[in-house]
Amino acid sequence: MSKDRADFWFDPRCPFAWITSRWMLEVEQLRDVEVHWHVMSLAYLNKDKDIPQDYREMLDEAWGPVRVCIKAEQEHGSEVLLPLYTAMGTRIHVEGQEFGKQIAVDALADAGLPPELIEAYDDASLDEAVARSHHEGMDAVGDDVGTPTIHINGTAFFGPVITKAPRGEEAAKLWDGCVAVASYPLFFELKRSRSAELDFS
């Protein structure tokens, strides 16, 4: 039986991507799957959209972490993305630290990466590389795109959107279902309104 492949696009700022990423790590322990991590950008995704001003301001601040992730990948390879993302996401979503540059500084230290990578935080010249990585993930999904985005054995989906990461066999069964729908080329959509609060535990 061949190994499944998941390509996961994340923005450290997105709580939905964070929860789904923690599920994906659980799946990796339970199923024969190889996960590859990639950067997308909520700020880039929404740059031309009509969104509330407070959300726009939040997204303006979201450029910094994705720039740091892209620069880290450029200089140290894609294998550093998961530890860096985990370090950022733990501070942002689990610990609820105030969002800002210090989170990236501390995350670089946690991931064992050079502290000078923090210079990327305000370096807009990296935005082209951010956009390129973003499009590699998002264009294959189509217009109804958001985060998390996962390519499962080459089939791209927005989702799964979950409000708490399942563990054990529940996590594995959800993955099996995703692999099943990804295997049918004419499957496109399953959706319902969210009725549960986000749970980062």
PDB file of C-alpha atoms in Angstrom:
ATOM      1  CA  MET A   1       0.000   0.000   0.000  1.00  0.00           C
ATOM      2  CA  SER A   2       1.502   3.318  -1.063  1.00  0.00           C
ATOM      3  CA  LYS A   3       2.070   6.136   1.399  1.00  0.00           C
ATOM      4  CA  ASP A   4      -0.407   9.026   1.291  1.00  0.00           C
ATOM      5  CA  ARG A   5       0.869  12.569   0.844  1.00  0.00           C
ATOM      6  CA  ALA A   6      -0.546  15.699   2.434  1.00  0.00           C
ATOM      7  CA  ASP A   7       0.607  19.188   1.494  1.00  0.00           C
ATOM      8  CA  PHE A   8      -0.565  21.642   4.153  1.00  0.00           C
ATOM      9  CA  TRP A   9      -0.649  25.416   3.640  1.00  0.00           C
ATOM     10  CA  PHE A  10      -0.709  27.559   6.783  1.00  0.00           C
ATOM     11  CA  ASP A  11      -0.655  31.129   7.998  1.00  0.00           C
ATOM     12  CA  PRO A  12       0.496  31.226  11.659  1.00  0.00           C
ATOM     13  CA  ARG A  13      -2.235  33.782  12.398  1.00  0.00           C
ATOM     14  CA  CYS A  14      -5.138  31.510  11.392  1.00  0.00           C
ATOM     15  CA  PRO A  15      -6.792  29.648  14.284  1.00  0.00           C
ATOM     16  CA  PHE A  16      -8.567  27.208  11.952  1.00  0.00           C
ATOM     17  CA  ALA A  17      -5.329  26.209  10.231  1.00  0.00           C
ATOM     18  CA  TRP A  18      -3.736  25.744  13.655  1.00  0.00           C
ATOM     19  CA  ILE A  19      -6.369  23.305  14.884  1.00  0.00           C
ATOM     20  CA  THR A  20      -6.350  21.358  11.625  1.00  0.00           C
ATOM     21  CA  SER A  21      -2.548  21.228  11.679  1.00  0.00           C
ATOM     22  CA  ARG A  22      -2.595  19.651  15.144  1.00  0.00           C
ATOM     23  CA  TRP A  23      -5.010  17.031  13.800  1.00  0.00           C
ATOM     24  CA  MET A  24      -2.639  16.427  10.899  1.00  0.00           C
ATOM     25  CA  LEU A  25       0.222  15.767  13.320  1.00  0.00           C
ATOM     26  CA  GLU A  26      -1.943  13.211  15.107  1.00  0.00           C
ATOM     27  CA  VAL A  27      -2.792  11.542  11.797  1.00  0.00           C
ATOM     28  CA  GLU A  28       0.903  11.309  10.959  1.00  0.00           C
ATOM     29  CA  GLN A  29       1.359   9.068  14.013  1.00  0.00           C
ATOM     30  CA  LEU A  30      -1.537   6.778  13.078  1.00  0.00           C
ATOM     31  CA  ARG A  31      -1.516   6.472   9.296  1.00  0.00           C
ATOM     32  CA  ASP A  32       1.120   6.002   6.613  1.00  0.00           C
ATOM     33  CA  VAL A  33       1.175   9.609   5.467  1.00  0.00           C
ATOM     34  CA  GLU A  34       3.939  12.051   4.605  1.00  0.00           C
ATOM     35  CA  VAL A  35       3.126  15.687   5.442  1.00  0.00           C
ATOM     36  CA  HIS A  36       4.770  18.633   3.685  1.00  0.00           C
ATOM     37  CA  TRP A  37       4.318  22.127   5.132  1.00  0.00           C
ATOM     38  CA  HIS A  38       3.954  25.322   3.091  1.00  0.00           C
ATOM     39  CA  VAL A  39       3.260  29.004   3.686  1.00  0.00           C
ATOM     40  CA  MET A  40       0.160  30.889   2.622  1.00  0.00           C
ATOM     41  CA  SER A  41      -0.910  34.385   3.642  1.00  0.00           C
ATOM     42  CA  LEU A  42      -4.272  35.580   4.929  1.00  0.00           C
ATOM     43  CA  ALA A  43      -3.141  39.154   4.281  1.00  0.00           C
ATOM     44  CA  TYR A  44      -2.366  38.360   0.653  1.00  0.00           C
ATOM     45  CA  LEU A  45      -5.565  36.338   0.249  1.00  0.00           C
ATOM     46  CA  ASN A  46      -7.719  39.252   1.398  1.00  0.00           C
ATOM     47  CA  LYS A  47      -5.728  42.179  -0.003  1.00  0.00           C
ATOM     48  CA  ASP A  48      -8.324  43.089  -2.658  1.00  0.00           C
ATOM     49  CA  LYS A  49     -11.439  42.045  -0.727  1.00  0.00           C
ATOM     50  CA  ASP A  50     -14.013  44.269   0.935  1.00  0.00           C
ATOM     51  CA  ILE A  51     -13.474  43.364   4.582  1.00  0.00           C
ATOM     52  CA  PRO A  52     -14.119  45.183   7.889  1.00  0.00           C
ATOM     53  CA  GLN A  53     -11.449  47.699   8.899  1.00  0.00           C
ATOM     54  CA  ASP A  54     -10.560  45.922  12.136  1.00  0.00           C
ATOM     55  CA  TYR A  55      -9.966  42.690  10.212  1.00  0.00           C
ATOM     56  CA  ARG A  56      -7.879  44.622   7.682  1.00  0.00           C
ATOM     57  CA  GLU A  57      -5.705  46.001  10.483  1.00  0.00           C
ATOM     58  CA  MET A  58      -5.248  42.512  11.931  1.00  0.00           C
ATOM     59  CA  LEU A  59      -4.192  41.217   8.526  1.00  0.00           C
ATOM     60  CA  ASP A  60      -1.705  44.061   8.044  1.00  0.00           C
ATOM     61  CA  GLU A  61       0.082  42.741  11.139  1.00  0.00           C
ATOM     62  CA  ALA A  62      -0.033  39.166   9.807  1.00  0.00           C
ATOM     63  CA  TRP A  63       2.599  39.774   7.111  1.00  0.00           C
ATOM     64  CA  GLY A  64       5.511  39.583   9.545  1.00  0.00           C
ATOM     65  CA  PRO A  65       5.291  35.921  10.605  1.00  0.00           C
ATOM     66  CA  VAL A  66       4.781  34.606   7.075  1.00  0.00           C
ATOM     67  CA  ARG A  67       7.792  36.586   5.862  1.00  0.00           C
ATOM     68  CA  VAL A  68       9.892  35.049   8.624  1.00  0.00           C
ATOM     69  CA  CYS A  69       8.646  31.578   7.668  1.00  0.00           C
ATOM     70  CA  ILE A  70       9.443  32.114   3.995  1.00  0.00           C
ATOM     71  CA  LYS A  71      12.932  33.445   4.766  1.00  0.00           C
ATOM     72  CA  ALA A  72      13.592  30.505   7.095  1.00  0.00           C
ATOM     73  CA  GLU A  73      12.512  28.097   4.364  1.00  0.00           C
ATOM     74  CA  GLN A  74      14.686  29.833   1.785  1.00  0.00           C
ATOM     75  CA  GLU A  75      17.804  29.646   3.940  1.00  0.00           C
ATOM     76  CA  HIS A  76      17.292  26.416   5.886  1.00  0.00           C
ATOM     77  CA  GLY A  77      14.885  24.266   3.872  1.00  0.00           C
ATOM     78  CA  SER A  78      11.240  23.321   4.206  1.00  0.00           C
ATOM     79  CA  GLU A  79      11.946  21.010   7.148  1.00  0.00           C
ATOM     80  CA  VAL A  80      12.208  24.039   9.466  1.00  0.00           C
ATOM     81  CA  LEU A  81       8.666  25.191   8.725  1.00  0.00           C
ATOM     82  CA  LEU A  82       6.855  22.821  11.077  1.00  0.00           C
ATOM     83  CA  PRO A  83       8.937  23.563  14.204  1.00  0.00           C
ATOM     84  CA  LEU A  84       8.790  27.292  13.474  1.00  0.00           C
ATOM     85  CA  TYR A  85       5.031  27.177  12.843  1.00  0.00           C
ATOM     86  CA  THR A  86       4.492  25.139  16.009  1.00  0.00           C
ATOM     87  CA  ALA A  87       6.505  27.625  18.062  1.00  0.00           C
ATOM     88  CA  MET A  88       4.588  30.590  16.641  1.00  0.00           C
ATOM     89  CA  GLY A  89       1.191  28.939  16.818  1.00  0.00           C
ATOM     90  CA  THR A  90       1.627  27.779  20.402  1.00  0.00           C
ATOM     91  CA  ARG A  91       2.270  31.362  21.477  1.00  0.00           C
ATOM     92  CA  ILE A  92      -0.523  32.840  19.373  1.00  0.00           C
ATOM     93  CA  HIS A  93      -3.318  30.312  19.828  1.00  0.00           C
ATOM     94  CA  VAL A  94      -2.578  28.222  22.913  1.00  0.00           C
ATOM     95  CA  GLU A  95      -0.923  30.782  25.165  1.00  0.00           C
ATOM     96  CA  GLY A  96      -2.792  33.805  23.778  1.00  0.00           C
ATOM     97  CA  GLN A  97       0.285  36.028  23.748  1.00  0.00           C
ATOM     98  CA  GLU A  98      -0.079  39.529  22.363  1.00  0.00           C
ATOM     99  CA  PHE A  99       0.494  39.349  18.637  1.00  0.00           C
ATOM    100  CA  GLY A 100       3.660  41.052  17.452  1.00  0.00           C
ATOM    101  CA  LYS A 101       7.301  40.723  16.511  1.00  0.00           C
ATOM    102  CA  GLN A 102       8.364  39.257  19.870  1.00  0.00           C
ATOM    103  CA  ILE A 103       6.404  36.097  19.110  1.00  0.00           C
ATOM    104  CA  ALA A 104       8.533  35.571  16.013  1.00  0.00           C
ATOM    105  CA  VAL A 105      11.742  36.345  17.925  1.00  0.00           C
ATOM    106  CA  ASP A 106      10.922  33.733  20.568  1.00  0.00           C
ATOM    107  CA  ALA A 107       9.705  31.202  17.993  1.00  0.00           C
ATOM    108  CA  LEU A 108      12.976  31.401  16.072  1.00  0.00           C
ATOM    109  CA  ALA A 109      14.842  30.633  19.286  1.00  0.00           C
ATOM    110  CA  ASP A 110      12.555  27.695  20.052  1.00  0.00           C
ATOM    111  CA  ALA A 111      13.042  26.285  16.561  1.00  0.00           C
ATOM    112  CA  GLY A 112      16.830  26.601  16.841  1.00  0.00           C
ATOM    113  CA  LEU A 113      17.022  29.074  13.969  1.00  0.00           C
ATOM    114  CA  PRO A 114      19.360  32.082  13.649  1.00  0.00           C
ATOM    115  CA  PRO A 115      17.977  35.156  15.433  1.00  0.00           C
ATOM    116  CA  GLU A 116      18.849  37.413  12.506  1.00  0.00           C
ATOM    117  CA  LEU A 117      15.971  35.845  10.542  1.00  0.00           C
ATOM    118  CA  ILE A 118      13.751  38.298  12.426  1.00  0.00           C
ATOM    119  CA  GLU A 119      14.938  40.928   9.937  1.00  0.00           C
ATOM    120  CA  ALA A 120      12.538  39.303   7.472  1.00  0.00           C
ATOM    121  CA  TYR A 121       9.563  40.416   9.597  1.00  0.00           C
ATOM    122  CA  ASP A 122       9.469  43.904   8.031  1.00  0.00           C
ATOM    123  CA  ASP A 123      11.037  43.003   4.690  1.00  0.00           C
ATOM    124  CA  ALA A 124       8.364  43.568   2.034  1.00  0.00           C
ATOM    125  CA  SER A 125      10.729  42.312  -0.669  1.00  0.00           C
ATOM    126  CA  LEU A 126       9.820  38.808   0.532  1.00  0.00           C
ATOM    127  CA  ASP A 127       6.152  39.304  -0.323  1.00  0.00           C
ATOM    128  CA  GLU A 128       6.683  38.039  -3.875  1.00  0.00           C
ATOM    129  CA  ALA A 129       7.984  34.734  -2.512  1.00  0.00           C
ATOM    130  CA  VAL A 130       5.075  34.619  -0.048  1.00  0.00           C
ATOM    131  CA  ALA A 131       2.640  35.129  -2.931  1.00  0.00           C
ATOM    132  CA  ARG A 132       4.325  32.412  -4.980  1.00  0.00           C
ATOM    133  CA  SER A 133       4.011  29.870  -2.166  1.00  0.00           C
ATOM    134  CA  HIS A 134       0.450  31.021  -1.534  1.00  0.00           C
ATOM    135  CA  HIS A 135      -0.585  30.490  -5.154  1.00  0.00           C
ATOM    136  CA  GLU A 136       0.969  27.021  -5.271  1.00  0.00           C
ATOM    137  CA  GLY A 137      -1.520  25.994  -2.620  1.00  0.00           C
ATOM    138  CA  MET A 138      -4.551  28.115  -3.346  1.00  0.00           C
ATOM    139  CA  ASP A 139      -4.845  28.195  -7.124  1.00  0.00           C
ATOM    140  CA  ALA A 140      -5.542  24.466  -7.270  1.00  0.00           C
ATOM    141  CA  VAL A 141      -8.551  24.877  -4.968  1.00  0.00           C
ATOM    142  CA  GLY A 142     -10.341  27.498  -7.040  1.00  0.00           C
ATOM    143  CA  ASP A 143     -12.356  30.542  -5.996  1.00  0.00           C
ATOM    144  CA  ASP A 144     -13.849  29.245  -2.719  1.00  0.00           C
ATOM    145  CA  VAL A 145     -10.537  29.323  -0.948  1.00  0.00           C
ATOM    146  CA  GLY A 146      -9.407  29.869   2.597  1.00  0.00           C
ATOM    147  CA  THR A 147      -7.270  28.263   5.234  1.00  0.00           C
ATOM    148  CA  PRO A 148      -6.616  25.509   6.094  1.00  0.00           C
ATOM    149  CA  THR A 149      -5.886  24.261   2.598  1.00  0.00           C
ATOM    150  CA  ILE A 150      -4.620  20.719   2.142  1.00  0.00           C
ATOM    151  CA  HIS A 151      -3.651  18.854  -1.001  1.00  0.00           C
ATOM    152  CA  ILE A 152      -4.377  15.176  -0.368  1.00  0.00           C
ATOM    153  CA  ASN A 153      -2.541  12.955  -2.841  1.00  0.00           C
ATOM    154  CA  GLY A 154      -2.583  15.880  -5.248  1.00  0.00           C
ATOM    155  CA  THR A 155      -6.264  16.812  -4.830  1.00  0.00           C
ATOM    156  CA  ALA A 156      -6.670  20.280  -3.308  1.00  0.00           C
ATOM    157  CA  PHE A 157      -9.323  21.192  -0.738  1.00  0.00           C
ATOM    158  CA  PHE A 158     -10.192  24.125   1.477  1.00  0.00           C
ATOM    159  CA  GLY A 159     -10.534  22.292   4.783  1.00  0.00           C
ATOM    160  CA  PRO A 160     -11.247  20.267   6.712  1.00  0.00           C
ATOM    161  CA  VAL A 161     -12.386  23.047   9.032  1.00  0.00           C
ATOM    162  CA  ILE A 162     -12.660  21.649  12.557  1.00  0.00           C
ATOM    163  CA  THR A 163     -13.087  23.440  15.878  1.00  0.00           C
ATOM    164  CA  LYS A 164     -11.153  20.913  17.972  1.00  0.00           C
ATOM    165  CA  ALA A 165      -8.461  18.505  16.849  1.00  0.00           C
ATOM    166  CA  PRO A 166      -9.604  14.895  17.262  1.00  0.00           C
ATOM    167  CA  ARG A 167      -7.211  12.375  18.761  1.00  0.00           C
ATOM    168  CA  GLY A 168      -6.580   8.683  18.327  1.00  0.00           C
ATOM    169  CA  GLU A 169      -8.914   6.664  16.156  1.00  0.00           C
ATOM    170  CA  GLU A 170     -11.246   9.646  15.676  1.00  0.00           C
ATOM    171  CA  ALA A 171      -8.400  11.551  14.030  1.00  0.00           C
ATOM    172  CA  ALA A 172      -7.497   8.580  11.872  1.00  0.00           C
ATOM    173  CA  LYS A 173     -11.092   8.023  10.743  1.00  0.00           C
ATOM    174  CA  LEU A 174     -11.455  11.668   9.728  1.00  0.00           C
ATOM    175  CA  TRP A 175      -8.274  11.359   7.658  1.00  0.00           C
ATOM    176  CA  ASP A 176      -9.530   8.154   6.038  1.00  0.00           C
ATOM    177  CA  GLY A 177     -12.676  10.015   4.992  1.00  0.00           C
ATOM    178  CA  CYS A 178     -10.670  12.859   3.510  1.00  0.00           C
ATOM    179  CA  VAL A 179      -8.536  10.420   1.528  1.00  0.00           C
ATOM    180  CA  ALA A 180     -11.699   8.693   0.306  1.00  0.00           C
ATOM    181  CA  VAL A 181     -13.372  11.857  -1.019  1.00  0.00           C
ATOM    182  CA  ALA A 182     -10.073  13.055  -2.512  1.00  0.00           C
ATOM    183  CA  SER A 183      -9.866   9.824  -4.500  1.00  0.00           C
ATOM    184  CA  TYR A 184     -13.081  10.547  -6.387  1.00  0.00           C
ATOM    185  CA  PRO A 185     -12.328  13.119  -9.111  1.00  0.00           C
ATOM    186  CA  LEU A 186     -15.895  14.476  -9.307  1.00  0.00           C
ATOM    187  CA  PHE A 187     -16.304  15.168  -5.578  1.00  0.00           C
ATOM    188  CA  PHE A 188     -16.299  18.909  -4.858  1.00  0.00           C
ATOM    189  CA  GLU A 189     -18.004  20.036  -1.676  1.00  0.00           C
ATOM    190  CA  LEU A 190     -19.342  19.186   1.773  1.00  0.00           C
ATOM    191  CA  LYS A 191     -20.283  22.031   4.117  1.00  0.00           C
ATOM    192  CA  ARG A 192     -22.370  23.026   7.128  1.00  0.00           C
ATOM    193  CA  SER A 193     -22.503  26.085   9.385  1.00  0.00           C
ATOM    194  CA  ARG A 194     -20.148  26.061  12.366  1.00  0.00           C
ATOM    195  CA  SER A 195     -21.954  25.753  15.699  1.00  0.00           C
ATOM    196  CA  ALA A 196     -19.046  25.081  18.097  1.00  0.00           C
ATOM    197  CA  GLU A 197     -16.476  27.409  19.624  1.00  0.00           C
ATOM    198  CA  LEU A 198     -12.775  26.992  18.816  1.00  0.00           C
ATOM    199  CA  ASP A 199     -11.007  24.701  21.279  1.00  0.00           C
ATOM    200  CA  PHE A 200      -7.197  24.742  21.235  1.00  0.00           C
ATOM    201  CA  SER A 201      -6.771  22.078  23.922  1.00  0.00           C
TER     202      SER A 201
END
